[in-house]
Amino acid sequence: MNDSAGTLLAISDLHVAYQENREFVARLRPGSDGDWLLVAGDVGEKVADVEWALRQLRDRYATVVWAPGNHELWTPKDDPVTLRGEERYRHLVELCRGLGVVTPEDPYPVWTGAGGPVAVVPLFLLYDYSFRPDGVDQATALADAYEAGVVCRDEMLLYPDPYPTREAWCRARVEDTEQRLAAIDPALPTVLVSHWPLVEAPTHVLRYPVFAQWCGTRLTADWHLRFRARAAIYGHLHIPRSTVYDGVPFREVSVGYPREWRMRGAEPQGPRQVLPA
Ligand SMILES: [Fe+2]
Ligand SMILES: [Fe+2]
């Protein structure tokens, strides 16, 4: 390791319940003392697994920033932590704070290394089933998914409590987050970090298009422009790639399940460099 200025790195979908992924996380090391690591959700399902992974990463990287994925928000039947919905999210936020990991509830840290300064913004926005074909209502889209046998396990395991629905929780998160983003110094560009993509286009390459309804919200379609994103980081799709929308680089930075990353190589791809670009 050298002590050069450092790199802003991002990864997601570590899914450490899988032993091979756990071993991969245990091997992860920064390239320099100044490296920051953005973790865009789906670390794991059980709270103890999430803690295990984030603690190790926090011990190695100068700064670790976490945004929740749907898997952290599940209430698995075999997790001793039985909290649901908002309470579970708040519990994870407190856990992160205890570890020194930055969450969507904290002041946005400013990356001042190469490619900076930029405000690094972890987002928790969820989804509202609006990524569905125009003219198809929500109930029909969901029925189509059941018909196709492609239903996100969130329907069984991600409780929206105390909100009546996941889409209501999403709308509340979008409203609150929009205000916080609007309060960032307008001279400062941002790096937006969200488990779900902020725009719908990345879902057009899903193998099962009907799954897109669990992948984001149309309410954030212009956020990469409105909030001056230098880059938008996401995961969830398990389709790692780089694209550009409206001149803004989008990076899907997932590791994914062992059966997925093994199709691409002997090892999962490590953290992707966000800045310097
Ligand atoms: Fe995932
Ligand atoms: Fe996910």
PDB file of C-alpha atoms and ligand atoms in Angstrom:
ATOM      1  CA  MET A   1       0.000   0.000   0.000  1.00  0.00           C
ATOM      2  CA  ASN A   2       1.258   3.506  -0.736  1.00  0.00           C
ATOM      3  CA  ASP A   3       0.031   6.752   0.721  1.00  0.00           C
ATOM      4  CA  SER A   4      -0.801   8.544  -2.522  1.00  0.00           C
ATOM      5  CA  ALA A   5      -3.850  10.823  -2.696  1.00  0.00           C
ATOM      6  CA  GLY A   6      -6.316   7.985  -3.091  1.00  0.00           C
ATOM      7  CA  THR A   7      -9.158   6.930  -5.307  1.00  0.00           C
ATOM      8  CA  LEU A   8     -12.925   7.099  -4.935  1.00  0.00           C
ATOM      9  CA  LEU A   9     -14.102   3.511  -5.454  1.00  0.00           C
ATOM     10  CA  ALA A  10     -17.519   1.859  -5.591  1.00  0.00           C
ATOM     11  CA  ILE A  11     -18.955  -1.627  -5.267  1.00  0.00           C
ATOM     12  CA  SER A  12     -22.353  -3.172  -4.528  1.00  0.00           C
ATOM     13  CA  ASP A  13     -24.251  -6.425  -4.127  1.00  0.00           C
ATOM     14  CA  LEU A  14     -21.605  -8.131  -2.020  1.00  0.00           C
ATOM     15  CA  HIS A  15     -24.187 -10.723  -0.896  1.00  0.00           C
ATOM     16  CA  VAL A  16     -21.939 -12.062   1.841  1.00  0.00           C
ATOM     17  CA  ALA A  17     -24.344 -14.857   2.823  1.00  0.00           C
ATOM     18  CA  TYR A  18     -22.537 -16.732   0.028  1.00  0.00           C
ATOM     19  CA  GLN A  19     -19.269 -18.157   1.332  1.00  0.00           C
ATOM     20  CA  GLU A  20     -17.341 -17.316  -1.866  1.00  0.00           C
ATOM     21  CA  ASN A  21     -18.501 -13.703  -1.647  1.00  0.00           C
ATOM     22  CA  ARG A  22     -17.571 -13.603   2.018  1.00  0.00           C
ATOM     23  CA  GLU A  23     -14.067 -14.745   1.166  1.00  0.00           C
ATOM     24  CA  PHE A  24     -13.884 -12.116  -1.587  1.00  0.00           C
ATOM     25  CA  VAL A  25     -14.812  -9.365   0.887  1.00  0.00           C
ATOM     26  CA  ALA A  26     -12.256 -10.694   3.376  1.00  0.00           C
ATOM     27  CA  ARG A  27      -9.584 -10.306   0.669  1.00  0.00           C
ATOM     28  CA  LEU A  28     -10.561  -6.775  -0.447  1.00  0.00           C
ATOM     29  CA  ARG A  29      -7.853  -4.206   0.168  1.00  0.00           C
ATOM     30  CA  PRO A  30      -7.526  -0.553  -0.831  1.00  0.00           C
ATOM     31  CA  GLY A  31      -4.844   0.464  -3.322  1.00  0.00           C
ATOM     32  CA  SER A  32      -3.738   3.364  -1.145  1.00  0.00           C
ATOM     33  CA  ASP A  33      -4.320   4.819   2.308  1.00  0.00           C
ATOM     34  CA  GLY A  34      -6.558   7.553   0.915  1.00  0.00           C
ATOM     35  CA  ASP A  35      -9.087   5.309  -0.856  1.00  0.00           C
ATOM     36  CA  TRP A  36     -12.784   5.729  -0.124  1.00  0.00           C
ATOM     37  CA  LEU A  37     -15.239   2.890  -0.762  1.00  0.00           C
ATOM     38  CA  LEU A  38     -18.870   3.484  -1.709  1.00  0.00           C
ATOM     39  CA  VAL A  39     -21.049   0.435  -0.981  1.00  0.00           C
ATOM     40  CA  ALA A  40     -24.305   0.646  -2.941  1.00  0.00           C
ATOM     41  CA  GLY A  41     -26.419  -1.896  -1.075  1.00  0.00           C
ATOM     42  CA  ASP A  42     -27.152  -5.630  -0.888  1.00  0.00           C
ATOM     43  CA  VAL A  43     -24.293  -6.330   1.504  1.00  0.00           C
ATOM     44  CA  GLY A  44     -26.417  -9.111   3.011  1.00  0.00           C
ATOM     45  CA  GLU A  45     -29.699  -9.964   4.650  1.00  0.00           C
ATOM     46  CA  LYS A  46     -28.929 -10.664   8.302  1.00  0.00           C
ATOM     47  CA  VAL A  47     -27.887  -7.681  10.391  1.00  0.00           C
ATOM     48  CA  ALA A  48     -24.858  -9.594  11.722  1.00  0.00           C
ATOM     49  CA  ASP A  49     -23.660 -10.239   8.147  1.00  0.00           C
ATOM     50  CA  VAL A  50     -24.007  -6.578   7.229  1.00  0.00           C
ATOM     51  CA  GLU A  51     -22.060  -5.616  10.336  1.00  0.00           C
ATOM     52  CA  TRP A  52     -19.348  -8.188   9.641  1.00  0.00           C
ATOM     53  CA  ALA A  53     -18.734  -6.862   6.130  1.00  0.00           C
ATOM     54  CA  LEU A  54     -18.950  -3.142   6.855  1.00  0.00           C
ATOM     55  CA  ARG A  55     -16.689  -3.436   9.898  1.00  0.00           C
ATOM     56  CA  GLN A  56     -13.930  -5.057   7.855  1.00  0.00           C
ATOM     57  CA  LEU A  57     -14.236  -2.522   5.069  1.00  0.00           C
ATOM     58  CA  ARG A  58     -14.254   0.359   7.542  1.00  0.00           C
ATOM     59  CA  ASP A  59     -11.028  -0.968   9.079  1.00  0.00           C
ATOM     60  CA  ARG A  60      -9.298  -0.855   5.683  1.00  0.00           C
ATOM     61  CA  TYR A  61     -10.666   2.099   3.714  1.00  0.00           C
ATOM     62  CA  ALA A  62     -10.231   5.744   4.735  1.00  0.00           C
ATOM     63  CA  THR A  63     -13.978   6.333   4.430  1.00  0.00           C
ATOM     64  CA  VAL A  64     -16.808   3.882   3.797  1.00  0.00           C
ATOM     65  CA  VAL A  65     -20.195   5.112   2.585  1.00  0.00           C
ATOM     66  CA  TRP A  66     -23.230   2.819   2.602  1.00  0.00           C
ATOM     67  CA  ALA A  67     -26.618   3.041   0.928  1.00  0.00           C
ATOM     68  CA  PRO A  68     -29.085   0.253   1.723  1.00  0.00           C
ATOM     69  CA  GLY A  69     -30.232  -2.318  -0.802  1.00  0.00           C
ATOM     70  CA  ASN A  70     -33.444  -4.284  -0.696  1.00  0.00           C
ATOM     71  CA  HIS A  71     -31.685  -7.264   0.878  1.00  0.00           C
ATOM     72  CA  GLU A  72     -30.618  -5.323   3.987  1.00  0.00           C
ATOM     73  CA  LEU A  73     -34.256  -4.275   4.363  1.00  0.00           C
ATOM     74  CA  TRP A  74     -35.638  -7.812   4.314  1.00  0.00           C
ATOM     75  CA  THR A  75     -36.733  -9.346   7.590  1.00  0.00           C
ATOM     76  CA  PRO A  76     -35.507 -12.923   7.107  1.00  0.00           C
ATOM     77  CA  LYS A  77     -37.197 -15.512   9.277  1.00  0.00           C
ATOM     78  CA  ASP A  78     -33.860 -16.767  10.635  1.00  0.00           C
ATOM     79  CA  ASP A  79     -32.474 -13.365  11.646  1.00  0.00           C
ATOM     80  CA  PRO A  80     -32.529 -12.753  15.417  1.00  0.00           C
ATOM     81  CA  VAL A  81     -33.134  -9.083  14.521  1.00  0.00           C
ATOM     82  CA  THR A  82     -36.853  -9.121  13.734  1.00  0.00           C
ATOM     83  CA  LEU A  83     -37.277  -5.393  13.051  1.00  0.00           C
ATOM     84  CA  ARG A  84     -39.253  -4.421   9.966  1.00  0.00           C
ATOM     85  CA  GLY A  85     -39.301  -1.552   7.513  1.00  0.00           C
ATOM     86  CA  GLU A  86     -38.333   1.874   8.769  1.00  0.00           C
ATOM     87  CA  GLU A  87     -37.288   0.491  12.173  1.00  0.00           C
ATOM     88  CA  ARG A  88     -34.951  -1.973  10.527  1.00  0.00           C
ATOM     89  CA  TYR A  89     -33.462   0.771   8.358  1.00  0.00           C
ATOM     90  CA  ARG A  90     -32.921   3.022  11.397  1.00  0.00           C
ATOM     91  CA  HIS A  91     -31.316   0.123  13.250  1.00  0.00           C
ATOM     92  CA  LEU A  92     -28.869  -0.343  10.369  1.00  0.00           C
ATOM     93  CA  VAL A  93     -28.132   3.388  10.320  1.00  0.00           C
ATOM     94  CA  GLU A  94     -27.252   3.293  14.029  1.00  0.00           C
ATOM     95  CA  LEU A  95     -25.115   0.210  13.471  1.00  0.00           C
ATOM     96  CA  CYS A  96     -23.221   2.053  10.718  1.00  0.00           C
ATOM     97  CA  ARG A  97     -22.761   5.104  12.890  1.00  0.00           C
ATOM     98  CA  GLY A  98     -21.269   2.875  15.587  1.00  0.00           C
ATOM     99  CA  LEU A  99     -18.826   1.538  13.009  1.00  0.00           C
ATOM    100  CA  GLY A 100     -18.039   4.957  11.547  1.00  0.00           C
ATOM    101  CA  VAL A 101     -19.698   4.205   8.200  1.00  0.00           C
ATOM    102  CA  VAL A 102     -21.504   7.095   6.465  1.00  0.00           C
ATOM    103  CA  THR A 103     -25.230   6.546   5.805  1.00  0.00           C
ATOM    104  CA  PRO A 104     -27.943   8.445   3.889  1.00  0.00           C
ATOM    105  CA  GLU A 105     -28.920  10.048   7.217  1.00  0.00           C
ATOM    106  CA  ASP A 106     -25.542  11.715   7.770  1.00  0.00           C
ATOM    107  CA  PRO A 107     -24.044  14.948   6.423  1.00  0.00           C
ATOM    108  CA  TYR A 108     -22.756  14.269   2.916  1.00  0.00           C
ATOM    109  CA  PRO A 109     -18.966  13.899   3.010  1.00  0.00           C
ATOM    110  CA  VAL A 110     -16.916  15.852   0.468  1.00  0.00           C
ATOM    111  CA  TRP A 111     -14.309  13.982  -1.546  1.00  0.00           C
ATOM    112  CA  THR A 112     -11.387  16.363  -1.944  1.00  0.00           C
ATOM    113  CA  GLY A 113      -9.005  13.906  -3.637  1.00  0.00           C
ATOM    114  CA  ALA A 114      -8.312  13.663  -7.356  1.00  0.00           C
ATOM    115  CA  GLY A 115     -11.395  14.649  -9.375  1.00  0.00           C
ATOM    116  CA  GLY A 116     -12.868  16.511  -6.378  1.00  0.00           C
ATOM    117  CA  PRO A 117     -14.244  18.364  -4.653  1.00  0.00           C
ATOM    118  CA  VAL A 118     -17.574  16.543  -4.912  1.00  0.00           C
ATOM    119  CA  ALA A 119     -20.302  15.861  -2.370  1.00  0.00           C
ATOM    120  CA  VAL A 120     -20.719  12.097  -1.962  1.00  0.00           C
ATOM    121  CA  VAL A 121     -24.430  11.404  -1.547  1.00  0.00           C
ATOM    122  CA  PRO A 122     -25.668   7.986  -0.398  1.00  0.00           C
ATOM    123  CA  LEU A 123     -29.352   7.671  -1.235  1.00  0.00           C
ATOM    124  CA  PHE A 124     -32.130   5.514   0.142  1.00  0.00           C
ATOM    125  CA  LEU A 125     -35.116   5.916  -2.173  1.00  0.00           C
ATOM    126  CA  LEU A 126     -36.549   2.414  -2.732  1.00  0.00           C
ATOM    127  CA  TYR A 127     -38.921   1.953  -5.723  1.00  0.00           C
ATOM    128  CA  ASP A 128     -42.538   2.630  -6.508  1.00  0.00           C
ATOM    129  CA  TYR A 129     -43.335   0.154  -9.323  1.00  0.00           C
ATOM    130  CA  SER A 130     -43.321   3.015 -11.868  1.00  0.00           C
ATOM    131  CA  PHE A 131     -40.675   1.341 -14.049  1.00  0.00           C
ATOM    132  CA  ARG A 132     -43.335  -0.429 -16.087  1.00  0.00           C
ATOM    133  CA  PRO A 133     -44.554   0.029 -19.624  1.00  0.00           C
ATOM    134  CA  ASP A 134     -46.630   3.162 -20.320  1.00  0.00           C
ATOM    135  CA  GLY A 135     -50.331   2.386 -20.234  1.00  0.00           C
ATOM    136  CA  VAL A 136     -49.953  -0.639 -17.929  1.00  0.00           C
ATOM    137  CA  ASP A 137     -51.314  -0.045 -14.432  1.00  0.00           C
ATOM    138  CA  GLN A 138     -49.492  -1.194 -11.303  1.00  0.00           C
ATOM    139  CA  ALA A 139     -51.863  -4.071 -10.485  1.00  0.00           C
ATOM    140  CA  THR A 140     -51.606  -5.435 -14.010  1.00  0.00           C
ATOM    141  CA  ALA A 141     -47.807  -5.180 -14.009  1.00  0.00           C
ATOM    142  CA  LEU A 142     -47.655  -7.100 -10.734  1.00  0.00           C
ATOM    143  CA  ALA A 143     -50.100  -9.720 -12.008  1.00  0.00           C
ATOM    144  CA  ASP A 144     -47.961 -10.086 -15.152  1.00  0.00           C
ATOM    145  CA  ALA A 145     -44.917 -10.717 -12.952  1.00  0.00           C
ATOM    146  CA  TYR A 146     -46.715 -13.441 -10.987  1.00  0.00           C
ATOM    147  CA  GLU A 147     -47.897 -14.933 -14.273  1.00  0.00           C
ATOM    148  CA  ALA A 148     -44.312 -14.974 -15.573  1.00  0.00           C
ATOM    149  CA  GLY A 149     -42.997 -16.394 -12.282  1.00  0.00           C
ATOM    150  CA  VAL A 150     -40.615 -13.427 -11.929  1.00  0.00           C
ATOM    151  CA  VAL A 151     -41.522 -11.870  -8.599  1.00  0.00           C
ATOM    152  CA  CYS A 152     -39.034 -10.007  -6.427  1.00  0.00           C
ATOM    153  CA  ARG A 153     -38.750 -11.609  -2.979  1.00  0.00           C
ATOM    154  CA  ASP A 154     -39.286  -8.128  -1.537  1.00  0.00           C
ATOM    155  CA  GLU A 155     -43.011  -8.884  -1.906  1.00  0.00           C
ATOM    156  CA  MET A 156     -42.594 -11.489   0.852  1.00  0.00           C
ATOM    157  CA  LEU A 157     -39.724 -10.101   2.934  1.00  0.00           C
ATOM    158  CA  LEU A 158     -39.422  -6.299   2.615  1.00  0.00           C
ATOM    159  CA  TYR A 159     -42.020  -4.800   4.937  1.00  0.00           C
ATOM    160  CA  PRO A 160     -42.818  -1.098   4.525  1.00  0.00           C
ATOM    161  CA  ASP A 161     -43.920  -0.534   8.159  1.00  0.00           C
ATOM    162  CA  PRO A 162     -45.101   1.977   9.277  1.00  0.00           C
ATOM    163  CA  TYR A 163     -45.967   2.997   5.705  1.00  0.00           C
ATOM    164  CA  PRO A 164     -48.944   1.246   4.131  1.00  0.00           C
ATOM    165  CA  THR A 165     -46.961   0.220   1.046  1.00  0.00           C
ATOM    166  CA  ARG A 166     -43.426   0.164  -0.330  1.00  0.00           C
ATOM    167  CA  GLU A 167     -44.399   2.825  -2.869  1.00  0.00           C
ATOM    168  CA  ALA A 168     -45.613   5.120  -0.057  1.00  0.00           C
ATOM    169  CA  TRP A 169     -42.277   4.644   1.730  1.00  0.00           C
ATOM    170  CA  CYS A 170     -40.511   5.415  -1.557  1.00  0.00           C
ATOM    171  CA  ARG A 171     -42.436   8.659  -2.055  1.00  0.00           C
ATOM    172  CA  ALA A 172     -41.646   9.804   1.503  1.00  0.00           C
ATOM    173  CA  ARG A 173     -37.955   9.054   0.968  1.00  0.00           C
ATOM    174  CA  VAL A 174     -37.925  10.901  -2.359  1.00  0.00           C
ATOM    175  CA  GLU A 175     -39.543  14.000  -0.820  1.00  0.00           C
ATOM    176  CA  ASP A 176     -37.153  14.155   2.136  1.00  0.00           C
ATOM    177  CA  THR A 177     -34.092  13.399   0.067  1.00  0.00           C
ATOM    178  CA  GLU A 178     -34.950  15.974  -2.583  1.00  0.00           C
ATOM    179  CA  GLN A 179     -34.881  18.692   0.077  1.00  0.00           C
ATOM    180  CA  ARG A 180     -31.504  17.580   1.366  1.00  0.00           C
ATOM    181  CA  LEU A 181     -30.067  17.483  -2.145  1.00  0.00           C
ATOM    182  CA  ALA A 182     -31.416  20.963  -2.868  1.00  0.00           C
ATOM    183  CA  ALA A 183     -29.520  22.228   0.193  1.00  0.00           C
ATOM    184  CA  ILE A 184     -26.098  21.153  -1.116  1.00  0.00           C
ATOM    185  CA  ASP A 185     -23.860  24.069  -2.139  1.00  0.00           C
ATOM    186  CA  PRO A 186     -24.806  24.625  -5.811  1.00  0.00           C
ATOM    187  CA  ALA A 187     -21.132  25.109  -6.647  1.00  0.00           C
ATOM    188  CA  LEU A 188     -20.410  21.519  -5.626  1.00  0.00           C
ATOM    189  CA  PRO A 189     -20.882  18.630  -8.048  1.00  0.00           C
ATOM    190  CA  THR A 190     -22.052  15.308  -6.592  1.00  0.00           C
ATOM    191  CA  VAL A 191     -21.513  11.584  -6.791  1.00  0.00           C
ATOM    192  CA  LEU A 192     -24.943   9.979  -6.284  1.00  0.00           C
ATOM    193  CA  VAL A 193     -24.904   6.482  -4.757  1.00  0.00           C
ATOM    194  CA  SER A 194     -28.121   4.474  -4.820  1.00  0.00           C
ATOM    195  CA  HIS A 195     -28.877   0.768  -4.841  1.00  0.00           C
ATOM    196  CA  TRP A 196     -31.616   1.277  -7.437  1.00  0.00           C
ATOM    197  CA  PRO A 197     -30.779   3.156 -10.659  1.00  0.00           C
ATOM    198  CA  LEU A 198     -32.034   6.756 -10.736  1.00  0.00           C
ATOM    199  CA  VAL A 199     -33.163   6.393 -14.337  1.00  0.00           C
ATOM    200  CA  GLU A 200     -35.167   3.677 -16.035  1.00  0.00           C
ATOM    201  CA  ALA A 201     -32.905   3.042 -19.034  1.00  0.00           C
ATOM    202  CA  PRO A 202     -30.576   0.531 -17.292  1.00  0.00           C
ATOM    203  CA  THR A 203     -33.558  -1.769 -16.699  1.00  0.00           C
ATOM    204  CA  HIS A 204     -34.128  -2.086 -20.446  1.00  0.00           C
ATOM    205  CA  VAL A 205     -31.401  -4.748 -20.555  1.00  0.00           C
ATOM    206  CA  LEU A 206     -32.993  -6.964 -17.867  1.00  0.00           C
ATOM    207  CA  ARG A 207     -33.433 -10.555 -18.951  1.00  0.00           C
ATOM    208  CA  TYR A 208     -36.963 -10.412 -17.491  1.00  0.00           C
ATOM    209  CA  PRO A 209     -38.289  -6.901 -18.267  1.00  0.00           C
ATOM    210  CA  VAL A 210     -41.218  -7.421 -15.876  1.00  0.00           C
ATOM    211  CA  PHE A 211     -38.694  -7.256 -12.990  1.00  0.00           C
ATOM    212  CA  ALA A 212     -38.084  -3.538 -13.675  1.00  0.00           C
ATOM    213  CA  GLN A 213     -40.995  -2.523 -11.422  1.00  0.00           C
ATOM    214  CA  TRP A 214     -38.806  -3.373  -8.402  1.00  0.00           C
ATOM    215  CA  CYS A 215     -35.852  -1.366  -9.704  1.00  0.00           C
ATOM    216  CA  GLY A 216     -36.500   2.339  -9.085  1.00  0.00           C
ATOM    217  CA  THR A 217     -38.846   5.262  -9.471  1.00  0.00           C
ATOM    218  CA  ARG A 218     -39.550   7.683 -12.295  1.00  0.00           C
ATOM    219  CA  LEU A 219     -39.564  10.460  -9.672  1.00  0.00           C
ATOM    220  CA  THR A 220     -35.744  10.654  -9.885  1.00  0.00           C
ATOM    221  CA  ALA A 221     -35.474  10.716 -13.692  1.00  0.00           C
ATOM    222  CA  ASP A 222     -33.720  14.109 -13.802  1.00  0.00           C
ATOM    223  CA  TRP A 223     -31.811  14.041 -10.519  1.00  0.00           C
ATOM    224  CA  HIS A 224     -28.447  13.338 -12.162  1.00  0.00           C
ATOM    225  CA  LEU A 225     -28.856  16.660 -14.007  1.00  0.00           C
ATOM    226  CA  ARG A 226     -30.619  18.702 -11.314  1.00  0.00           C
ATOM    227  CA  PHE A 227     -28.096  17.741  -8.671  1.00  0.00           C
ATOM    228  CA  ARG A 228     -24.940  18.035 -10.791  1.00  0.00           C
ATOM    229  CA  ALA A 229     -23.853  14.406 -10.728  1.00  0.00           C
ATOM    230  CA  ARG A 230     -20.282  13.788 -11.795  1.00  0.00           C
ATOM    231  CA  ALA A 231     -21.242  10.110 -11.613  1.00  0.00           C
ATOM    232  CA  ALA A 232     -24.272   8.043 -10.601  1.00  0.00           C
ATOM    233  CA  ILE A 233     -23.492   4.720  -8.906  1.00  0.00           C
ATOM    234  CA  TYR A 234     -26.017   1.898  -8.626  1.00  0.00           C
ATOM    235  CA  GLY A 235     -26.310  -1.880  -8.310  1.00  0.00           C
ATOM    236  CA  HIS A 236     -29.305  -4.193  -7.820  1.00  0.00           C
ATOM    237  CA  LEU A 237     -29.525  -5.352 -11.452  1.00  0.00           C
ATOM    238  CA  HIS A 238     -26.455  -7.608 -11.200  1.00  0.00           C
ATOM    239  CA  ILE A 239     -25.491  -6.377 -14.671  1.00  0.00           C
ATOM    240  CA  PRO A 240     -22.174  -4.573 -14.164  1.00  0.00           C
ATOM    241  CA  ARG A 241     -21.579  -1.937 -16.829  1.00  0.00           C
ATOM    242  CA  SER A 242     -20.868   1.699 -17.590  1.00  0.00           C
ATOM    243  CA  THR A 243     -23.267   3.872 -19.562  1.00  0.00           C
ATOM    244  CA  VAL A 244     -23.805   7.602 -20.086  1.00  0.00           C
ATOM    245  CA  TYR A 245     -27.162   9.343 -19.817  1.00  0.00           C
ATOM    246  CA  ASP A 246     -27.412  13.067 -20.629  1.00  0.00           C
ATOM    247  CA  GLY A 247     -23.620  13.265 -20.455  1.00  0.00           C
ATOM    248  CA  VAL A 248     -23.463  11.772 -16.932  1.00  0.00           C
ATOM    249  CA  PRO A 249     -21.581   8.498 -16.364  1.00  0.00           C
ATOM    250  CA  PHE A 250     -23.687   5.800 -14.690  1.00  0.00           C
ATOM    251  CA  ARG A 251     -21.871   2.802 -13.181  1.00  0.00           C
ATOM    252  CA  GLU A 252     -23.483  -0.479 -12.182  1.00  0.00           C
ATOM    253  CA  VAL A 253     -20.896  -1.804  -9.720  1.00  0.00           C
ATOM    254  CA  SER A 254     -22.362  -5.111  -8.524  1.00  0.00           C
ATOM    255  CA  VAL A 255     -20.519  -8.251  -7.513  1.00  0.00           C
ATOM    256  CA  GLY A 256     -23.654 -10.436  -7.625  1.00  0.00           C
ATOM    257  CA  TYR A 257     -24.134 -14.091  -6.809  1.00  0.00           C
ATOM    258  CA  PRO A 258     -21.304 -16.607  -7.334  1.00  0.00           C
ATOM    259  CA  ARG A 259     -23.128 -18.233 -10.268  1.00  0.00           C
ATOM    260  CA  GLU A 260     -23.295 -14.803 -11.912  1.00  0.00           C
ATOM    261  CA  TRP A 261     -19.724 -13.592 -11.420  1.00  0.00           C
ATOM    262  CA  ARG A 262     -18.309 -17.019 -12.285  1.00  0.00           C
ATOM    263  CA  MET A 263     -19.709 -16.596 -15.796  1.00  0.00           C
ATOM    264  CA  ARG A 264     -17.434 -13.554 -16.139  1.00  0.00           C
ATOM    265  CA  GLY A 265     -14.262 -14.887 -14.541  1.00  0.00           C
ATOM    266  CA  ALA A 266     -12.560 -16.788 -11.754  1.00  0.00           C
ATOM    267  CA  GLU A 267     -12.888 -13.839  -9.357  1.00  0.00           C
ATOM    268  CA  PRO A 268     -15.536 -11.171  -8.896  1.00  0.00           C
ATOM    269  CA  GLN A 269     -14.616  -7.768 -10.252  1.00  0.00           C
ATOM    270  CA  GLY A 270     -13.233  -5.553  -7.471  1.00  0.00           C
ATOM    271  CA  PRO A 271     -14.291  -1.993  -6.647  1.00  0.00           C
ATOM    272  CA  ARG A 272     -14.692   0.277  -9.701  1.00  0.00           C
ATOM    273  CA  GLN A 273     -12.849   3.601  -9.873  1.00  0.00           C
ATOM    274  CA  VAL A 274     -15.246   6.552  -9.847  1.00  0.00           C
ATOM    275  CA  LEU A 275     -12.810   9.446  -9.358  1.00  0.00           C
ATOM    276  CA  PRO A 276     -10.496  10.513 -10.778  1.00  0.00           C
ATOM    277  CA  ALA A 277     -12.596   9.760 -13.860  1.00  0.00           C
TER     278      ALA A 277
HETATM  279 FE    FE B   1     -28.214  -7.720  -5.273  1.00  0.00          FE
HETATM  280 FE    FE B   2     -30.917  -5.499  -4.819  1.00  0.00          FE
END
